[in-house]
CSV table of C-alpha atoms in Angstrom, one decimal:
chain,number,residue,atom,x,y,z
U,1,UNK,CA,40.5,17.7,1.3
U,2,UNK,CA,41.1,21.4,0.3
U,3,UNK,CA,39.2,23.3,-1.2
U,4,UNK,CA,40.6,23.3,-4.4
U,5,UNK,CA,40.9,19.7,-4.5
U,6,UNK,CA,37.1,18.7,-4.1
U,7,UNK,CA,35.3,17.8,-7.0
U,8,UNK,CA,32.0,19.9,-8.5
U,9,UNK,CA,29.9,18.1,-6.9
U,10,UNK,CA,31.1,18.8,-3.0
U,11,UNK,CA,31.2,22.6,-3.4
U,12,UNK,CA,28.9,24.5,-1.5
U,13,UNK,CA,26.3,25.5,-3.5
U,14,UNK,CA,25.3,29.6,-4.7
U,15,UNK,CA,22.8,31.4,-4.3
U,16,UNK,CA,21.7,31.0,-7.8
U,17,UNK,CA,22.1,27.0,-7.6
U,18,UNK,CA,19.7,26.9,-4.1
U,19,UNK,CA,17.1,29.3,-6.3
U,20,UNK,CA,17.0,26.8,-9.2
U,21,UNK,CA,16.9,23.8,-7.3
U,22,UNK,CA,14.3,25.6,-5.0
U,23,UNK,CA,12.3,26.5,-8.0
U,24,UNK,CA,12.8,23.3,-9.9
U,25,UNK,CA,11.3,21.5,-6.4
U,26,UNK,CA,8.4,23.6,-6.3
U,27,UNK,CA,7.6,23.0,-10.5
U,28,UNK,CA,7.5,19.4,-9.2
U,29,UNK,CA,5.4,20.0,-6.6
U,30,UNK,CA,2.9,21.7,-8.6
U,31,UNK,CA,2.8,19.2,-11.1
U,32,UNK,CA,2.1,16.5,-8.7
U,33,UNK,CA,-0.3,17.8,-5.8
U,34,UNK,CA,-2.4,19.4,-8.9
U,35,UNK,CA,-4.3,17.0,-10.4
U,36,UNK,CA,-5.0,16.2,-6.5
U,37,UNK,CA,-6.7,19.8,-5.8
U,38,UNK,CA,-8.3,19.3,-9.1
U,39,UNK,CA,-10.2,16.2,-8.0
U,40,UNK,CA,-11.0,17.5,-4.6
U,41,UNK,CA,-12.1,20.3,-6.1
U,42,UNK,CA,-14.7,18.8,-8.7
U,43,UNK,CA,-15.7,16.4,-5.9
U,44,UNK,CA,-17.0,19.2,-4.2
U,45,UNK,CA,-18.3,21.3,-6.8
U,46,UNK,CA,-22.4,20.9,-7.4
U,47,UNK,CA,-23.7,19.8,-10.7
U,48,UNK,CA,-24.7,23.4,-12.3
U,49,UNK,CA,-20.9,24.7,-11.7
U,50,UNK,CA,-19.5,21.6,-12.9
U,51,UNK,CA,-21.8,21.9,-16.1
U,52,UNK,CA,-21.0,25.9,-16.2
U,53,UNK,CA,-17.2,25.2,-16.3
U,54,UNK,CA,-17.2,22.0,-18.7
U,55,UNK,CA,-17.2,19.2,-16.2
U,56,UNK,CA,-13.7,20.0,-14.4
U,57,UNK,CA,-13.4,22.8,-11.7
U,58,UNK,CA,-9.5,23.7,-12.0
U,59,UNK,CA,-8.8,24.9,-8.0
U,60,UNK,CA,-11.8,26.0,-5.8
U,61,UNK,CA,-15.9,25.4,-6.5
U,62,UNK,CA,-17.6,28.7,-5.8
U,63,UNK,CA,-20.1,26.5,-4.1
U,64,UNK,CA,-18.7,23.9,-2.0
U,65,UNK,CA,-21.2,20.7,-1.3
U,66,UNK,CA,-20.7,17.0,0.1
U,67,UNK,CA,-23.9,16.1,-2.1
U,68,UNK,CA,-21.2,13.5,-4.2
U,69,UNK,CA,-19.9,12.0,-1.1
U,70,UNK,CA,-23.3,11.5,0.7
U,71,UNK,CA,-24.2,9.9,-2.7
U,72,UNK,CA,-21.5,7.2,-1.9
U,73,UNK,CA,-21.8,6.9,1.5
U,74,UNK,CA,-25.7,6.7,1.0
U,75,UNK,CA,-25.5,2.7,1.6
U,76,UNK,CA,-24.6,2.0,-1.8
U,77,UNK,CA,-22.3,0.1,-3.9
U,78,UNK,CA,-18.8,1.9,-3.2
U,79,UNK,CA,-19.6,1.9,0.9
U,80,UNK,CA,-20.0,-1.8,0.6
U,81,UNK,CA,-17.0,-1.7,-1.5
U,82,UNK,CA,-15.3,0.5,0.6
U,83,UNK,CA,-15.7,-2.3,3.7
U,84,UNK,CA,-14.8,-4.7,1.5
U,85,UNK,CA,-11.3,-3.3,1.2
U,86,UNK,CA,-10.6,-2.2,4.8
U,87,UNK,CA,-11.3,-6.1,5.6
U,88,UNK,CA,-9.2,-7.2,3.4
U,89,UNK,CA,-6.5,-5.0,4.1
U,90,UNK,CA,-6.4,-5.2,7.9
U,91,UNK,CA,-7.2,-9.1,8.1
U,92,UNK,CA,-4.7,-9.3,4.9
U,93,UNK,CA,-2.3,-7.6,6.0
U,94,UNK,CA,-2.3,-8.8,10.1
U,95,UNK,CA,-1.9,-12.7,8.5
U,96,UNK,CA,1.0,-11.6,5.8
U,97,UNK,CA,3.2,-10.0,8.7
U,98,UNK,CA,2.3,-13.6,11.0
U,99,UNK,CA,3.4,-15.8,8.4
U,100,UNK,CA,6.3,-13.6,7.3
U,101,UNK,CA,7.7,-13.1,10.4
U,102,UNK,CA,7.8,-16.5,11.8
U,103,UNK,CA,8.9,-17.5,8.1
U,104,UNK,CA,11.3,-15.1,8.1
U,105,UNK,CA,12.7,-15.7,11.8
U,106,UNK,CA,13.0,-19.3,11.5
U,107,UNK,CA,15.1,-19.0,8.4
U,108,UNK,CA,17.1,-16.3,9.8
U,109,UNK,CA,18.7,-18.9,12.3
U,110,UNK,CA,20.7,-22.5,10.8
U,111,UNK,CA,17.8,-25.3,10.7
U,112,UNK,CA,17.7,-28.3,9.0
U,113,UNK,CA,16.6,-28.0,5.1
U,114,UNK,CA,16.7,-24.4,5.5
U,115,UNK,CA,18.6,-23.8,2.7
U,116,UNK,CA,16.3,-25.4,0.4
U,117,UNK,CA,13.0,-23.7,1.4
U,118,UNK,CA,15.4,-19.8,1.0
U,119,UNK,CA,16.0,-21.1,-2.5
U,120,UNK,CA,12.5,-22.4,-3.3
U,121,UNK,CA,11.5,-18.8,-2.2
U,122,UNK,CA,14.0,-16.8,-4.4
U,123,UNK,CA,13.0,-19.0,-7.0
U,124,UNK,CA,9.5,-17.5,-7.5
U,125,UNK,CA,11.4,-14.1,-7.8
U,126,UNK,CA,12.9,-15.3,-11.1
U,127,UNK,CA,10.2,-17.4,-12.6
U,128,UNK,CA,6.0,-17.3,-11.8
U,129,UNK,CA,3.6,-19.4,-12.4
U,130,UNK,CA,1.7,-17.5,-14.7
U,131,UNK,CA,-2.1,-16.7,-14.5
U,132,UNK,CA,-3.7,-19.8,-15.6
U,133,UNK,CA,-2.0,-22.1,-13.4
U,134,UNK,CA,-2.7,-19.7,-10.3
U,135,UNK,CA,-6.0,-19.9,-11.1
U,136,UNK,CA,-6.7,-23.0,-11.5
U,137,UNK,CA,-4.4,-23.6,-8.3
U,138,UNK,CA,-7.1,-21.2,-6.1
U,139,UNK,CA,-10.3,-22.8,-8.1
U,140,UNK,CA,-8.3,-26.6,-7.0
U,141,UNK,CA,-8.2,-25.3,-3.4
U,142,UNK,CA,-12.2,-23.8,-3.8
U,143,UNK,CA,-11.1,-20.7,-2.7
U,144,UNK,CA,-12.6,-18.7,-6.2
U,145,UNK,CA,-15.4,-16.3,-5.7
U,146,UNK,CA,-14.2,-15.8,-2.2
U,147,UNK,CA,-12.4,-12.9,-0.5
U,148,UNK,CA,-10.0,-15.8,0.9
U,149,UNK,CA,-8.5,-15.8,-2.9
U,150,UNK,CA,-7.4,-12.5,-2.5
U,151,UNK,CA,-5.1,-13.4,0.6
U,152,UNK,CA,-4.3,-16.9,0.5
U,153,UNK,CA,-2.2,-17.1,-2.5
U,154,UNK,CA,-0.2,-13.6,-1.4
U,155,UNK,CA,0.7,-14.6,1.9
U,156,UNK,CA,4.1,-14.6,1.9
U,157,UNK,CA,5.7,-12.1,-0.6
U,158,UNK,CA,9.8,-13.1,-1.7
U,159,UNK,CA,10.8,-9.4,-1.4
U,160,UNK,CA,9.4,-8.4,1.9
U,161,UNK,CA,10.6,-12.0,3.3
U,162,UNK,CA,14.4,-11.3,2.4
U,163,UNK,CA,14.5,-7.6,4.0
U,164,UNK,CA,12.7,-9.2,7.5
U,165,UNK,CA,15.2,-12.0,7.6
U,166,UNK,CA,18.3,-10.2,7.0
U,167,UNK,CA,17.1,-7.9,9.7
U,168,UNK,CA,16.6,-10.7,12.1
U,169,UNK,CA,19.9,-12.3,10.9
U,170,UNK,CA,21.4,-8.8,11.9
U,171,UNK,CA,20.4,-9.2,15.4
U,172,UNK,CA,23.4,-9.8,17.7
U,173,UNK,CA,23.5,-13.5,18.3
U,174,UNK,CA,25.4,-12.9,22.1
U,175,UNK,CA,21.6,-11.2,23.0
U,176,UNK,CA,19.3,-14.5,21.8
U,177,UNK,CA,21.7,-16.8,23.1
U,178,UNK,CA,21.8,-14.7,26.8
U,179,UNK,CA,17.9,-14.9,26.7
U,180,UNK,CA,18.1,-18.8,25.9
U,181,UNK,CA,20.2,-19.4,29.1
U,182,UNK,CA,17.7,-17.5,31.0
U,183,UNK,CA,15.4,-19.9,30.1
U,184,UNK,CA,13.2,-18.3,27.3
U,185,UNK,CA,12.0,-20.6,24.5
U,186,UNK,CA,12.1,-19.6,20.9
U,187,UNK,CA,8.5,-18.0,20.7
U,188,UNK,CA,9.2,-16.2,24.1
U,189,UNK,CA,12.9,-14.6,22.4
U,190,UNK,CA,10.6,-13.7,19.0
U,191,UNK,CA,7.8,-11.7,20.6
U,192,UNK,CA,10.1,-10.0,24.0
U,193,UNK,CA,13.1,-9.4,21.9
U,194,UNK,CA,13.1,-9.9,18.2
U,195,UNK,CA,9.6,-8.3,17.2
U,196,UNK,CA,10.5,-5.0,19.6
U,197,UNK,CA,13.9,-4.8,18.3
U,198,UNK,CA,12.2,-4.9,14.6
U,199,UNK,CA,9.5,-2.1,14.6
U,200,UNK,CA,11.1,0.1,12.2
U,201,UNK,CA,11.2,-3.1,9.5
U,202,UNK,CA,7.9,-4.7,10.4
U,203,UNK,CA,5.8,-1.0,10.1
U,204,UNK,CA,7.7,-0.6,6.1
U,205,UNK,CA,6.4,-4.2,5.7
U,206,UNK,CA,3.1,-3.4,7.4
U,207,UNK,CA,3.2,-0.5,4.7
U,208,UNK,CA,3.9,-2.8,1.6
U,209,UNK,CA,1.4,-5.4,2.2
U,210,UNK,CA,-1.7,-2.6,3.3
U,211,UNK,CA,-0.9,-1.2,-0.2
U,212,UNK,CA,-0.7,-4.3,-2.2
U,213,UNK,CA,-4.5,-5.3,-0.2
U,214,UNK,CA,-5.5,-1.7,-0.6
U,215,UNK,CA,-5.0,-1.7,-4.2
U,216,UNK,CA,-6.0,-5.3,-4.9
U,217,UNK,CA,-7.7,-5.1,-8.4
U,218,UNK,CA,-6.3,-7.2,-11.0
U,219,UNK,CA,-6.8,-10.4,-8.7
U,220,UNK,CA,-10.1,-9.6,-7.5
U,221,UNK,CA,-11.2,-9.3,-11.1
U,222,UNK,CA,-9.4,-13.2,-11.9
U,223,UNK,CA,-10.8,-14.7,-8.7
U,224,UNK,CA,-14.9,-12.9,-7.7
U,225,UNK,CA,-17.0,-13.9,-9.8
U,226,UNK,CA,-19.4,-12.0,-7.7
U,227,UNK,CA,-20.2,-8.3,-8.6
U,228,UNK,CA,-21.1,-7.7,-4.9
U,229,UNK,CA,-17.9,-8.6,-3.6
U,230,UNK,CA,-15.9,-6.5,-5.7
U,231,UNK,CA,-13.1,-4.1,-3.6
U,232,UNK,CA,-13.2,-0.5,-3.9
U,233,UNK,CA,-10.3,-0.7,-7.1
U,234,UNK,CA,-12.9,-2.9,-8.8
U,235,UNK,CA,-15.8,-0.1,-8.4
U,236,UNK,CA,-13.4,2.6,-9.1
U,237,UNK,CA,-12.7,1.1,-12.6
U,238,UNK,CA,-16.7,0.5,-13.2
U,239,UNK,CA,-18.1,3.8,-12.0
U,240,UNK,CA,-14.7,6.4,-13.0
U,241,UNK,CA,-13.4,4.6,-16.6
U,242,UNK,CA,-16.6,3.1,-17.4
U,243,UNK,CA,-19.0,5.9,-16.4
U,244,UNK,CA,-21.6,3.7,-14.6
U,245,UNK,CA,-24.0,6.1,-12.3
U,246,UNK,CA,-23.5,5.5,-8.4
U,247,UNK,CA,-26.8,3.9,-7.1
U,248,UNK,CA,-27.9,4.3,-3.6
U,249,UNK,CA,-27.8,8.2,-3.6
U,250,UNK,CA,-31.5,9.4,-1.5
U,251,UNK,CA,-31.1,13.2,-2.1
U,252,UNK,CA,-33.9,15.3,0.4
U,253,UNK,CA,-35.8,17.8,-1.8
U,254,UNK,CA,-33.9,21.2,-2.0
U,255,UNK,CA,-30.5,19.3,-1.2
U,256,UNK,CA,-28.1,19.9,-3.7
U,257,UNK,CA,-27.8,16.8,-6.4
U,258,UNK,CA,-24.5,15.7,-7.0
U,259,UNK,CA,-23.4,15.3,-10.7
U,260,UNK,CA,-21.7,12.1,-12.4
U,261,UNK,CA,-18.1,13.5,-12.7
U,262,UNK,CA,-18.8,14.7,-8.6
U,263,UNK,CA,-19.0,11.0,-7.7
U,264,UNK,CA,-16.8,9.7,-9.7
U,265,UNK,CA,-14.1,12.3,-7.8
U,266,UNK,CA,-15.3,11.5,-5.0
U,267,UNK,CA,-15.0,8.0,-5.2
U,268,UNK,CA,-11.4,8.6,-6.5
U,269,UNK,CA,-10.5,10.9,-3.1
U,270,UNK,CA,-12.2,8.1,-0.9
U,271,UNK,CA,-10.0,5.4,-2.6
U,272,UNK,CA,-7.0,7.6,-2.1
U,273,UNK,CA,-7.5,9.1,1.6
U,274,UNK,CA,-7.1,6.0,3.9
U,275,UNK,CA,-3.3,5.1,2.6
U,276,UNK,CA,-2.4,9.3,2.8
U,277,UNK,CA,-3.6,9.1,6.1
U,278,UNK,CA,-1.4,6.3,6.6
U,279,UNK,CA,1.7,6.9,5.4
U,280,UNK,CA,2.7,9.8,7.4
U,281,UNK,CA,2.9,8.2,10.3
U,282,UNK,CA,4.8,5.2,8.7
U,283,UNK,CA,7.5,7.7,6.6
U,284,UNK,CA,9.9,8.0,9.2
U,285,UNK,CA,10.7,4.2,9.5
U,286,UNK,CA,10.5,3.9,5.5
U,287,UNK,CA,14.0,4.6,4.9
U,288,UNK,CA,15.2,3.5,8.1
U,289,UNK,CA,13.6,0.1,8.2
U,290,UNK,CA,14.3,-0.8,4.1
U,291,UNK,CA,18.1,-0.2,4.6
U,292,UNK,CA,18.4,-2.0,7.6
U,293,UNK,CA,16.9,-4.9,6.5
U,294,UNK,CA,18.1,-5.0,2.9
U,295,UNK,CA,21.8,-4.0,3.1
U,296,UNK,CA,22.9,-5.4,6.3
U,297,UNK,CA,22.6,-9.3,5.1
């Protein structure tokens, strides 16, 4: 294709295209990691700045302090929250990718009836039960007011099912079928030559179902009837939309006291920090692992 002939769109750019798009990116850039800095910045900041400046500190506290987040990590409330979710999510998310997987690996291969149980599972992408049902489901299997409820019923989600098994289905079928005359059982071809063929695709998997746990609120406030079992998300709404004060805060005399709107950024940074930690070290299967699994079948 000459140069002539290619469209807009393939042309190298100018100078003055790169500077707009470069300046464009950084506008962007701004406008998200801002709000970041500015609740980093107001967790930090002590209660006679934050009361000085109107209860926001826009980029740096003149006087930084950890007052809010030894207030939170005192024993209270949002550390037993805070465990709360880091169970959930690891135990969570360790059963999800066990039940997926071997859900996902059996169906990948021509069984009997398998059919049927891939179009009862693309079923419940169309239509849901709705929330009464689903309750009453969990409160029929006595699994309300425990942190089982918040698993249980998510084990197995339709989306992350499909991209896992059209991975495995992409798996050359000359490989399985050379292991099987070797001698190697089904369990034996899943765990020595599946799972380490799959760790770009398990790890985005791994990623969605840590989030969905991570972020569990809506059905930890249907199903825990118990205040004191209540996920980080839960305290976050009581204590940052509510206003509720933080109890379990021992400040030593002369220690700097941390303010309400402190805590309540520092509760915010301490519910964001463990999945930003994460996901850099996750990012560079994302794209690989959702396009293998999800256009290949």
């Amino acid at each position: 294709m000459t140069t002539s002939q290619r469209p807009p769109w393939m042309e190298a750019p100018s100078r003055a295209g790169l500077a707009i798009k470069g300046l464009v990116i950084a506008i962007v850039c701004l406008l998200v990691l801002y709000p970041f800095v500015n609740i980093v910045a107001t967790s930090l900041a002590g209660e006679s700045e934050i009361t000085r400046r109107g209860g926001i500190i826009a980029l740096f506290p003149s006087e930084p302090t950890l007052a809010a987040y030894r207030t939170i990590f005192a024993g209270g409330v949002v550390s037993h929250a805070l465990l709360v979710s880091a169970g959930i999510t690891v135990i969570g998310t360790a059963l999800n990718l066990v039940v997926t997987i071997a859900l996902a690996y059996g169906l990948s291969r021509p069984i009997v009836g398998g059919r049927f149980v891939l179009t009862a599972i693309l079923f419940t992408m169309l239509f849901g039960a709705g929330i009464i049902p689903n309750f009453l489901l969990v409160k029929a299997l006595g699994l309300y007011d425990s942190y089982a409820a918040l698993i249980v019923p998510g084990l197995v989600s339709a989306f992350n099912f499909l991209v896992l098994r059209n991975f495995f289905q992409n798996i050359p079928a000359e490989l399985l079928d050379s292991a099987r005359i070797d001698g190697a059982g089904d369990f034996a071809i899943l765990i020595r030559i599946v799972l380490p063929l799959s760790k770009a695709v398990l790890a985005v998997v791994a990623l969605f179902y840590a989030v969905g746990h991570w972020n569990a609120f809506f059905n930890a406030l249907l199903y825990l009837n118990d205040t004191g079992k209540w996920p980080l998300p839960l305290v976050l709404r009581l204590y940052v939309l509510q206003g509720q004060p933080v109890g379990g805060g021992t400040e030593s005399p002369g220690e700097a006291v941390a303010s309400i709107q402190a805590v309540q950024m520092a509760v915010v940074v301490v519910a964001l920090v463990p999945i930003l930690c994460v996901y850099p070290f996750l990012q560079r299967y994302f794209t690989k692992g959702v396009l293998t699994g999800a256009i290949k079948g």
